[in-house]
Tab-separated table of C-alpha atoms and ligand atoms in Angstrom:
chain	number	residue	atom	x	y	z
A	1	LEU	CA	-0.036	0.126	-0.145
A	2	LEU	CA	1.054	3.247	-0.729
A	3	LYS	CA	1.263	6.559	0.824
A	4	PRO	CA	-2.075	9.424	1.054
A	5	LYS	CA	-1.045	11.013	-2.246
A	6	ARG	CA	1.844	9.120	-3.224
A	7	ALA	CA	-0.178	7.042	-6.080
A	8	ARG	CA	-0.086	9.974	-8.947
A	9	PRO	CA	2.933	9.126	-10.625
A	10	PHE	CA	2.298	5.215	-11.274
A	11	PHE	CA	-0.634	6.488	-12.230
A	12	GLY	CA	1.347	8.121	-14.234
A	13	ARG	CA	2.619	4.843	-15.451
A	14	HIS	CA	6.089	5.408	-13.768
A	15	PRO	CA	7.826	2.426	-13.072
A	16	TRP	CA	9.954	3.102	-10.255
A	17	VAL	CA	8.110	3.264	-6.435
A	18	LEU	CA	10.759	4.455	-4.258
A	19	ASP	CA	10.766	2.776	-0.226
A	20	SER	CA	9.552	6.248	0.959
A	21	ALA	CA	6.770	6.230	-1.044
A	22	VAL	CA	5.194	2.625	0.692
A	23	LEU	CA	2.854	3.070	3.689
A	24	ARG	CA	2.598	-0.819	4.417
A	25	VAL	CA	3.267	-4.217	3.055
A	26	GLU	CA	0.347	-7.098	3.214
A	27	GLY	CA	2.473	-10.605	3.390
A	28	THR	CA	5.794	-11.077	2.736
A	29	PRO	CA	6.734	-10.631	-0.501
A	30	ARG	CA	10.493	-12.541	-0.635
A	31	ASP	CA	13.025	-10.370	-3.525
A	32	GLY	CA	11.672	-10.931	-7.228
A	33	ASP	CA	8.258	-11.664	-6.120
A	34	VAL	CA	5.008	-10.307	-7.556
A	35	VAL	CA	3.615	-7.506	-6.033
A	36	ASP	CA	0.697	-5.349	-6.624
A	37	LEU	CA	0.343	-1.214	-5.565
A	38	ALA	CA	-2.744	-0.561	-3.982
A	39	THR	CA	-3.497	3.456	-2.589
A	40	HIS	CA	-3.387	3.576	1.282
A	41	ASP	CA	-7.180	2.579	1.018
A	42	GLY	CA	-6.673	-0.433	-1.208
A	43	HIS	CA	-6.922	0.443	-4.495
A	44	PHE	CA	-5.325	-1.345	-7.542
A	45	VAL	CA	-2.662	1.092	-8.974
A	46	ALA	CA	-0.238	-1.116	-10.963
A	47	ARG	CA	2.113	-4.170	-10.525
A	48	GLY	CA	5.480	-4.686	-10.131
A	49	LEU	CA	7.879	-6.869	-8.674
A	50	TRP	CA	9.647	-6.371	-5.154
A	51	ASN	CA	13.257	-5.861	-4.069
A	52	SER	CA	13.994	-5.221	-0.118
A	53	ALA	CA	17.295	-4.543	-0.854
A	54	SER	CA	16.285	-1.375	-3.046
A	55	LYS	CA	15.094	1.824	-2.679
A	56	LEU	CA	13.806	1.568	-5.872
A	57	ARG	CA	11.002	-0.760	-3.845
A	58	VAL	CA	8.623	-2.154	-6.569
A	59	ARG	CA	9.279	-1.604	-10.298
A	60	LEU	CA	6.074	-1.621	-12.614
A	61	TYR	CA	5.977	-3.665	-15.252
A	62	ALA	CA	1.503	-3.650	-15.457
A	63	PHE	CA	-0.975	-0.975	-14.909
A	64	ASP	CA	-4.409	-2.881	-15.401
A	65	PRO	CA	-4.970	-5.851	-12.857
A	66	ALA	CA	-5.842	-8.481	-15.945
A	67	THR	CA	-1.875	-8.320	-16.679
A	68	ARG	CA	0.065	-11.499	-15.029
A	69	LEU	CA	3.710	-10.870	-15.079
A	70	ASP	CA	5.029	-14.429	-15.685
A	71	ALA	CA	7.628	-15.500	-18.636
A	72	ALA	CA	4.508	-15.185	-21.200
A	73	LEU	CA	4.709	-11.535	-20.738
A	74	PHE	CA	8.278	-11.045	-20.623
A	75	ARG	CA	8.227	-12.665	-23.729
A	76	SER	CA	5.953	-10.698	-25.503
A	77	ARG	CA	7.561	-7.562	-24.159
A	78	ILE	CA	10.891	-8.869	-25.873
A	79	GLU	CA	9.501	-10.027	-29.304
A	80	ALA	CA	7.742	-6.290	-29.563
A	81	ALA	CA	11.045	-5.078	-28.470
A	82	VAL	CA	13.049	-6.417	-31.043
A	83	ALA	CA	10.199	-6.109	-33.674
A	84	LEU	CA	10.599	-2.601	-33.311
A	85	ARG	CA	14.081	-2.807	-34.632
A	86	LYS	CA	13.065	-4.044	-37.980
A	87	THR	CA	10.782	-1.529	-38.089
A	88	LEU	CA	13.617	0.589	-37.651
A	89	GLY	CA	16.168	-0.892	-39.863
A	90	LEU	CA	18.514	-1.830	-37.518
A	91	ASP	CA	17.736	-5.715	-37.389
A	92	ASP	CA	20.673	-6.234	-40.421
A	93	ARG	CA	22.589	-8.992	-38.969
A	94	ALA	CA	26.134	-7.162	-39.826
A	95	GLY	CA	25.308	-4.347	-38.142
A	96	ALA	CA	24.384	-3.400	-34.248
A	97	ALA	CA	21.582	-2.586	-32.393
A	98	ARG	CA	20.021	-2.194	-28.719
A	99	LEU	CA	17.135	-4.597	-28.727
A	100	VAL	CA	15.640	-4.101	-25.702
A	101	ASN	CA	16.250	-0.584	-24.027
A	102	SER	CA	15.048	-1.033	-20.058
A	103	GLU	CA	11.921	1.022	-19.577
A	104	GLY	CA	11.640	2.534	-22.954
A	105	ASP	CA	10.727	-0.967	-23.877
A	106	ASP	CA	8.793	-1.538	-20.901
A	107	LEU	CA	11.691	-3.657	-19.479
A	108	SER	CA	12.673	-1.883	-16.533
A	109	GLY	CA	16.061	-3.315	-16.059
A	110	LEU	CA	17.053	-4.814	-18.476
A	111	ILE	CA	19.205	-4.046	-21.800
A	112	VAL	CA	20.127	-6.482	-24.576
A	113	ASP	CA	22.486	-4.939	-27.329
A	114	ARG	CA	23.083	-7.252	-30.558
A	115	TYR	CA	26.555	-7.082	-32.281
A	116	GLY	CA	26.361	-9.284	-35.240
A	117	ASP	CA	25.580	-12.767	-34.118
A	118	TRP	CA	25.816	-12.268	-30.523
A	119	LEU	CA	24.263	-10.678	-28.177
A	120	SER	CA	25.026	-8.590	-24.693
A	121	VAL	CA	22.963	-8.540	-22.118
A	122	GLN	CA	23.116	-6.136	-19.028
A	123	VAL	CA	20.502	-6.740	-15.691
A	124	THR	CA	20.180	-3.664	-13.130
A	125	ALA	CA	17.022	-5.423	-11.846
A	126	LEU	CA	17.135	-8.337	-8.839
A	127	ALA	CA	13.508	-9.453	-10.563
A	128	ILE	CA	15.369	-9.858	-13.873
A	129	ALA	CA	18.496	-11.486	-12.670
A	130	ASN	CA	15.674	-14.569	-10.856
A	131	ARG	CA	14.460	-14.192	-14.655
A	132	LEU	CA	17.329	-14.223	-16.298
A	133	GLU	CA	17.040	-18.103	-17.696
A	134	ALA	CA	13.176	-16.716	-19.067
A	135	VAL	CA	14.306	-13.959	-20.442
A	136	CYS	CA	17.393	-15.829	-22.575
A	137	ASP	CA	15.101	-17.713	-23.714
A	138	ALA	CA	12.355	-15.598	-25.412
A	139	LEU	CA	16.181	-14.497	-26.552
A	140	GLU	CA	17.036	-17.146	-27.938
A	141	ALA	CA	13.387	-17.508	-29.840
A	142	ALA	CA	13.208	-14.422	-31.396
A	143	VAL	CA	16.709	-13.754	-32.901
A	144	ALA	CA	18.255	-16.855	-32.357
A	145	PRO	CA	22.150	-15.610	-31.782
A	146	ARG	CA	25.425	-17.772	-31.900
A	147	GLY	CA	25.722	-16.364	-27.819
A	148	ILE	CA	24.535	-14.092	-24.998
A	149	LEU	CA	26.814	-12.685	-22.727
A	150	LEU	CA	26.349	-11.361	-19.837
A	151	ARG	CA	28.132	-7.977	-19.246
A	152	GLY	CA	28.871	-4.858	-17.397
A	153	ALA	CA	26.368	-3.774	-14.395
A	154	GLU	CA	27.736	-1.265	-12.836
A	155	ARG	CA	29.246	-2.025	-9.758
A	156	GLY	CA	27.506	0.790	-7.766
A	157	LEU	CA	24.277	0.288	-9.421
A	158	SER	CA	24.502	-3.852	-8.754
A	159	GLN	CA	25.290	-2.895	-5.056
A	160	LEU	CA	22.532	-0.495	-4.916
A	161	GLU	CA	20.605	-3.764	-6.053
A	162	GLY	CA	21.790	-6.267	-4.268
A	163	LEU	CA	22.665	-7.849	-7.200
A	164	HIS	CA	26.217	-9.829	-7.827
A	165	LEU	CA	26.113	-11.257	-10.949
A	166	PRO	CA	29.772	-11.760	-12.585
A	167	ASP	CA	30.497	-11.661	-16.755
A	168	ARG	CA	29.920	-14.728	-18.059
A	169	LEU	CA	28.701	-16.375	-21.142
A	170	VAL	CA	24.802	-17.418	-20.493
A	171	ARG	CA	23.990	-19.548	-23.586
A	172	GLY	CA	25.378	-20.671	-26.714
A	173	THR	CA	29.472	-20.161	-27.695
A	174	ALA	CA	31.426	-16.779	-26.935
A	175	PRO	CA	33.106	-15.138	-29.892
A	176	ALA	CA	36.760	-16.053	-30.393
A	177	GLY	CA	38.056	-12.787	-30.530
A	178	PRO	CA	36.100	-9.545	-31.958
A	179	VAL	CA	32.961	-9.293	-33.682
A	180	PHE	CA	33.219	-7.360	-36.476
A	181	VAL	CA	29.824	-5.352	-37.409
A	182	THR	CA	29.279	-2.430	-39.642
A	183	GLU	CA	27.382	0.846	-38.618
A	184	HIS	CA	26.434	3.176	-41.727
A	185	GLY	CA	29.008	1.484	-43.869
A	186	LEU	CA	32.482	1.608	-41.541
A	187	LYS	CA	33.420	-1.302	-39.486
A	188	PHE	CA	33.896	-1.639	-36.365
A	189	GLY	CA	36.100	-4.489	-34.338
A	190	ILE	CA	34.156	-4.629	-31.176
A	191	ASP	CA	35.533	-6.959	-27.885
A	192	LEU	CA	32.650	-8.013	-26.201
A	193	ALA	CA	34.311	-9.924	-23.488
A	194	GLU	CA	36.859	-6.199	-22.664
A	195	GLY	CA	34.733	-3.354	-24.301
A	196	GLN	CA	33.806	0.002	-22.048
A	197	LYS	CA	29.789	-0.776	-21.245
A	198	THR	CA	28.149	-3.214	-23.325
A	199	GLY	CA	31.332	-3.137	-25.874
A	200	PHE	CA	30.107	-0.121	-28.115
A	201	TYR	CA	28.355	3.214	-27.758
A	202	LEU	CA	25.468	2.687	-30.397
A	203	ASP	CA	23.355	5.578	-29.021
A	204	GLN	CA	25.946	7.415	-31.080
A	205	ARG	CA	25.220	5.717	-33.900
A	206	ASP	CA	23.339	8.333	-35.834
A	207	ASN	CA	24.873	11.043	-33.861
A	208	ARG	CA	28.448	10.530	-35.611
A	209	GLN	CA	26.942	11.029	-39.030
A	210	ALA	CA	25.173	14.037	-38.442
A	211	ALA	CA	28.869	15.258	-36.934
A	212	ALA	CA	30.506	13.933	-40.416
A	213	ARG	CA	28.371	15.958	-42.331
A	214	HIS	CA	29.657	19.408	-41.216
A	215	ALA	CA	33.131	17.920	-41.059
A	216	ARG	CA	34.108	18.272	-45.074
A	217	GLY	CA	37.474	20.051	-45.129
A	218	ARG	CA	37.847	20.548	-41.859
A	219	ARG	CA	40.798	19.696	-39.117
A	220	VAL	CA	39.397	17.674	-36.676
A	221	LEU	CA	39.702	16.792	-32.736
A	222	ASP	CA	37.899	13.747	-31.785
A	223	MET	CA	38.506	14.647	-27.934
A	224	PHE	CA	37.623	10.818	-25.758
A	225	CYS	CA	37.382	9.165	-28.994
A	226	TYR	CA	36.915	5.161	-27.704
A	227	SER	CA	36.913	2.962	-30.390
A	228	GLY	CA	37.336	5.688	-32.987
A	229	GLY	CA	33.121	6.237	-33.982
A	230	PHE	CA	33.382	9.841	-34.295
A	231	ALA	CA	36.767	10.395	-35.971
A	232	LEU	CA	36.245	7.561	-38.594
A	233	ALA	CA	32.929	9.132	-39.415
A	234	CYS	CA	34.598	12.322	-40.286
A	235	ALA	CA	38.021	11.131	-41.413
A	236	VAL	CA	36.209	8.447	-43.895
A	237	GLN	CA	32.631	9.437	-45.212
A	238	GLY	CA	32.771	13.310	-44.274
A	239	GLY	CA	35.613	14.301	-46.557
A	240	ALA	CA	37.856	16.162	-43.116
A	241	GLY	CA	41.543	17.011	-43.786
A	242	ARG	CA	43.683	15.457	-40.862
A	243	VAL	CA	41.337	13.682	-37.639
A	244	LEU	CA	42.831	13.548	-34.221
A	245	ALA	CA	41.802	11.209	-31.993
A	246	VAL	CA	42.335	11.840	-28.399
A	247	ASP	CA	41.398	8.863	-25.322
A	248	SER	CA	42.687	8.361	-21.660
A	249	SER	CA	42.211	4.623	-22.190
A	250	ALA	CA	45.118	2.735	-23.920
A	251	LYS	CA	42.662	-0.211	-24.753
A	252	ALA	CA	40.526	2.431	-26.129
A	253	THR	CA	43.361	3.852	-28.455
A	254	ALA	CA	44.142	0.191	-29.756
A	255	LEU	CA	40.867	-0.438	-30.642
A	256	ALA	CA	40.714	3.260	-32.487
A	257	LYS	CA	44.288	2.417	-33.773
A	258	ALA	CA	42.808	-0.897	-35.148
A	259	ASN	CA	39.248	0.555	-36.736
A	260	ALA	CA	41.006	3.079	-38.045
A	261	ASP	CA	42.992	0.494	-40.528
A	262	LEU	CA	40.005	-1.955	-40.489
A	263	ASN	CA	38.331	1.477	-42.677
A	264	GLY	CA	41.818	2.420	-44.509
A	265	ALA	CA	41.886	6.078	-42.572
A	266	ALA	CA	45.156	7.064	-43.676
A	267	ASN	CA	44.443	10.708	-42.549
A	268	LEU	CA	43.334	9.549	-38.747
A	269	ALA	CA	46.075	9.931	-35.791
A	270	VAL	CA	45.089	8.121	-32.161
A	271	GLU	CA	46.507	9.305	-29.002
A	272	THR	CA	46.376	8.060	-25.510
A	273	ALA	CA	46.193	10.704	-22.915
A	274	ASP	CA	44.504	12.924	-20.961
A	275	ALA	CA	41.521	15.006	-21.953
A	276	PHE	CA	42.296	17.979	-19.748
A	277	GLU	CA	46.021	17.767	-20.081
A	278	ARG	CA	45.768	17.476	-23.798
A	279	LEU	CA	43.622	20.457	-24.440
A	280	ASP	CA	45.791	22.644	-22.263
A	281	ALA	CA	48.234	21.531	-24.461
A	282	LEU	CA	47.186	21.878	-27.560
A	283	LYS	CA	46.078	25.190	-27.156
A	284	ALA	CA	49.354	26.141	-25.501
A	285	ALA	CA	50.600	24.807	-28.208
A	286	GLY	CA	48.222	27.609	-30.399
A	287	GLU	CA	46.664	24.054	-32.388
A	288	ARG	CA	43.679	25.673	-34.248
A	289	PHE	CA	41.249	22.979	-35.802
A	290	GLY	CA	37.810	23.439	-37.481
A	291	MET	CA	35.375	20.818	-35.712
A	292	VAL	CA	36.344	19.539	-32.415
A	293	VAL	CA	34.025	16.682	-30.964
A	294	LEU	CA	33.889	16.185	-27.146
A	295	ASP	CA	32.080	12.981	-25.612
A	296	PRO	CA	33.032	12.714	-22.495
A	297	PRO	CA	32.221	10.097	-19.998
A	298	LYS	CA	29.475	10.742	-17.530
A	299	PHE	CA	30.788	13.817	-14.839
A	300	ALA	CA	27.699	13.984	-13.300
A	301	ARG	CA	26.179	10.812	-11.196
A	302	SER	CA	23.934	12.250	-9.552
A	303	ARG	CA	21.819	15.919	-9.039
A	304	ALA	CA	24.649	16.199	-5.866
A	305	SER	CA	27.890	16.483	-7.804
A	306	LEU	CA	26.284	18.581	-10.855
A	307	GLU	CA	28.000	21.936	-10.073
A	308	GLU	CA	31.565	20.293	-10.280
A	309	ALA	CA	30.257	18.679	-13.650
A	310	MET	CA	29.069	21.628	-14.944
A	311	ARG	CA	32.733	23.110	-14.322
A	312	ALA	CA	34.111	20.472	-15.907
A	313	TYR	CA	32.273	20.936	-19.082
A	314	HIS	CA	32.696	24.024	-18.858
A	315	ARG	CA	36.208	23.894	-19.117
A	316	ILE	CA	36.546	21.663	-21.774
A	317	ASN	CA	34.007	23.729	-24.251
A	318	ARG	CA	35.644	26.628	-23.256
A	319	LEU	CA	38.652	24.374	-24.023
A	320	ALA	CA	37.583	23.392	-27.534
A	321	VAL	CA	35.888	26.769	-28.279
A	322	ASP	CA	38.967	29.034	-27.541
A	323	MET	CA	41.194	26.561	-30.272
A	324	LEU	CA	37.974	26.188	-33.477
A	325	GLU	CA	38.645	28.629	-36.143
A	326	PRO	CA	36.480	31.116	-36.843
A	327	GLY	CA	32.999	29.930	-38.224
A	328	GLY	CA	34.098	26.035	-36.858
A	329	ILE	CA	32.032	23.289	-35.725
A	330	LEU	CA	31.612	22.119	-32.017
A	331	VAL	CA	30.011	18.660	-31.524
A	332	THR	CA	30.249	18.388	-27.640
A	333	ASN	CA	28.008	15.869	-26.098
A	334	SER	CA	26.754	14.988	-21.995
A	335	CYS	CA	25.773	11.728	-21.216
A	336	SER	CA	24.992	12.334	-17.426
A	337	GLY	CA	21.507	11.986	-16.667
A	338	ALA	CA	21.459	14.281	-14.090
A	339	VAL	CA	22.708	17.143	-16.371
A	340	SER	CA	19.478	18.558	-18.121
A	341	ARG	CA	19.143	19.852	-21.746
A	342	ASP	CA	18.496	23.451	-20.298
A	343	ASP	CA	21.579	22.923	-17.853
A	344	PHE	CA	23.529	21.981	-21.009
A	345	LEU	CA	22.721	24.746	-23.246
A	346	MET	CA	23.061	27.095	-20.156
A	347	MET	CA	26.673	25.789	-19.873
A	348	LEU	CA	27.572	26.583	-23.902
A	349	ALA	CA	25.876	30.258	-23.146
A	350	GLY	CA	28.315	30.569	-20.417
A	351	VAL	CA	31.047	29.428	-22.708
A	352	ALA	CA	29.848	31.524	-25.347
A	353	GLN	CA	29.466	35.065	-22.423
A	354	ARG	CA	33.494	33.888	-21.322
A	355	SER	CA	35.095	33.538	-24.874
A	356	GLY	CA	33.049	36.336	-26.398
A	357	ARG	CA	32.338	34.240	-29.707
A	358	THR	CA	28.877	33.585	-31.102
A	359	ILE	CA	27.457	30.164	-30.744
A	360	GLN	CA	25.338	28.842	-33.350
A	361	LEU	CA	23.051	26.226	-32.369
A	362	LEU	CA	22.381	23.957	-35.945
A	363	GLU	CA	21.168	20.386	-33.877
A	364	CYS	CA	20.297	19.644	-30.359
A	365	ARG	CA	19.789	15.918	-30.806
A	366	GLY	CA	19.421	12.886	-28.771
A	367	ALA	CA	20.401	9.269	-28.197
A	368	ALA	CA	19.508	6.889	-31.529
A	369	PRO	CA	16.328	5.192	-32.281
A	370	ASP	CA	16.827	1.853	-31.068
A	371	HIS	CA	17.166	3.905	-27.352
A	372	PRO	CA	13.455	4.444	-26.721
A	373	VAL	CA	12.708	6.847	-24.306
A	374	SER	CA	9.225	5.790	-22.205
A	375	ALA	CA	7.561	8.953	-22.132
A	376	SER	CA	6.333	7.932	-18.231
A	377	CYS	CA	9.857	7.386	-17.358
A	378	LEU	CA	12.018	10.830	-18.828
A	379	ASP	CA	15.026	8.979	-16.215
A	380	GLY	CA	15.676	7.835	-19.441
A	381	GLU	CA	16.900	10.170	-21.480
A	382	TYR	CA	20.462	10.653	-20.962
A	383	LEU	CA	21.903	12.013	-23.788
A	384	LYS	CA	22.798	14.596	-25.146
A	385	CYS	CA	24.057	16.041	-28.678
A	386	VAL	CA	24.704	19.750	-29.482
A	387	ILE	CA	26.035	20.718	-32.874
A	388	ALA	CA	27.358	24.165	-33.583
A	389	ARG	CA	28.936	26.709	-35.475
A	390	VAL	CA	30.831	29.157	-33.126
A	391	ALA	CA	31.435	32.503	-35.037
B	401	LIG	N1	33.034	9.221	-28.630
B	401	LIG	C1	32.950	7.691	-28.421
B	401	LIG	C2	32.499	7.370	-27.188
B	401	LIG	C3	33.227	7.920	-25.371
B	401	LIG	S1	32.969	7.044	-24.219
B	401	LIG	C4	32.344	6.974	-29.212
B	401	LIG	O1	31.401	7.464	-30.382
B	401	LIG	O2	32.552	5.586	-29.074
B	401	LIG	C5	33.984	8.450	-23.139
B	401	LIG	C6	35.650	7.799	-22.930
B	401	LIG	O3	36.154	9.087	-22.459
B	401	LIG	C7	35.843	6.257	-22.412
B	401	LIG	O4	36.388	5.966	-23.897
B	401	LIG	C8	37.015	6.551	-22.030
B	401	LIG	O5	37.607	5.751	-21.600
B	401	LIG	C9	37.520	8.386	-22.145
B	401	LIG	N2	38.153	9.129	-20.796
B	401	LIG	C10	37.401	8.738	-19.601
B	401	LIG	N3	38.131	9.769	-19.078
B	401	LIG	C11	39.140	10.720	-19.517
B	401	LIG	C12	39.972	11.722	-19.712
B	401	LIG	N4	40.054	12.530	-18.597
B	401	LIG	N5	41.080	11.812	-20.849
B	401	LIG	C13	40.358	11.454	-21.799
B	401	LIG	N6	40.025	10.568	-21.946
B	401	LIG	C14	38.939	9.700	-21.108
């Protein structure tokens, strides 16, 4: 039962019930059990799965009393999610796509990425972990992968959920080496066992192309390049001049170099360095670029660290703007959910003010459409990609 006046978000279909909203529990649900959520006076609100170890006490999966949370429901949700990617044209077996995007596909706590014939599964909810076999059955039935790997639950998150899931192969065979996929005509080798996140940043697929469309003839700096997605799109497809890609992780730059070779990108140089130090050094050396891409990791883990994060965004964006030639293009990203679109644009306004440069917003973009966001759960919207001209 919910506390009085706490039911509105759930009538609004928001799927997260915090422990602080719960008035009383009838019966003794075990973690992972199906529970009904009701108003303080006993009216049905929604149905979900219980987790006493999480602040997110109940995750909701159905909002009418007739729907049962059984294997058939999870199976039909997974089928619907896979069908959506088909309509998006992302079912090419040579490519990669996010097949299930948690709340965005009414499957809170489950993320599934397909890389060619392999699936990489990320579980962030105990209730889903308990149903992993049923989830894998449904995935095998829907896409017949060669193997399913369990990957990369963020350690913090796992602790929050009381989840201990080591990386492992759950079905089929593991790929012998990197899996090669094609994204908008570019080839990428993806290290499913060691790569970051679930192996590749699929959310940036269309933003790399969007950036490349502005790159013609420009000298490009791709800062925080990971496996070189933006740099390659600009170098190979965008007709950029020289391209410099930088990441602080040696594993990432090794991937970026391998991908540059794979695509015959002779105009692409890759360096392993810290972004802040490298930006300072490039600026001090008087280097100029026609385009700078910034795609840093999450600077803000929570609203609490927001101020510090905004200072870091300001700092790198200021350095980028200072190195852009007049009329240069800034492609600046934030993947912190705690930073709103407005916060991010305000930061850019601050950079314009301090640098004395005019910043014209050309495109304000988000994640690719295989990362749908539920209108009832905007917490799923995290990626901001702004393409701007700096006069
Ligand atoms: N643009 C990439 C994704 C970038 S993810 C793509 O399209 O695939 C963020 C990257 O920032 C990671 O690869 C991480 O290794 C790198 N990184 C984190 N801290 C850094 C730092 N201080 N300097 C440089 N790179 C950093």
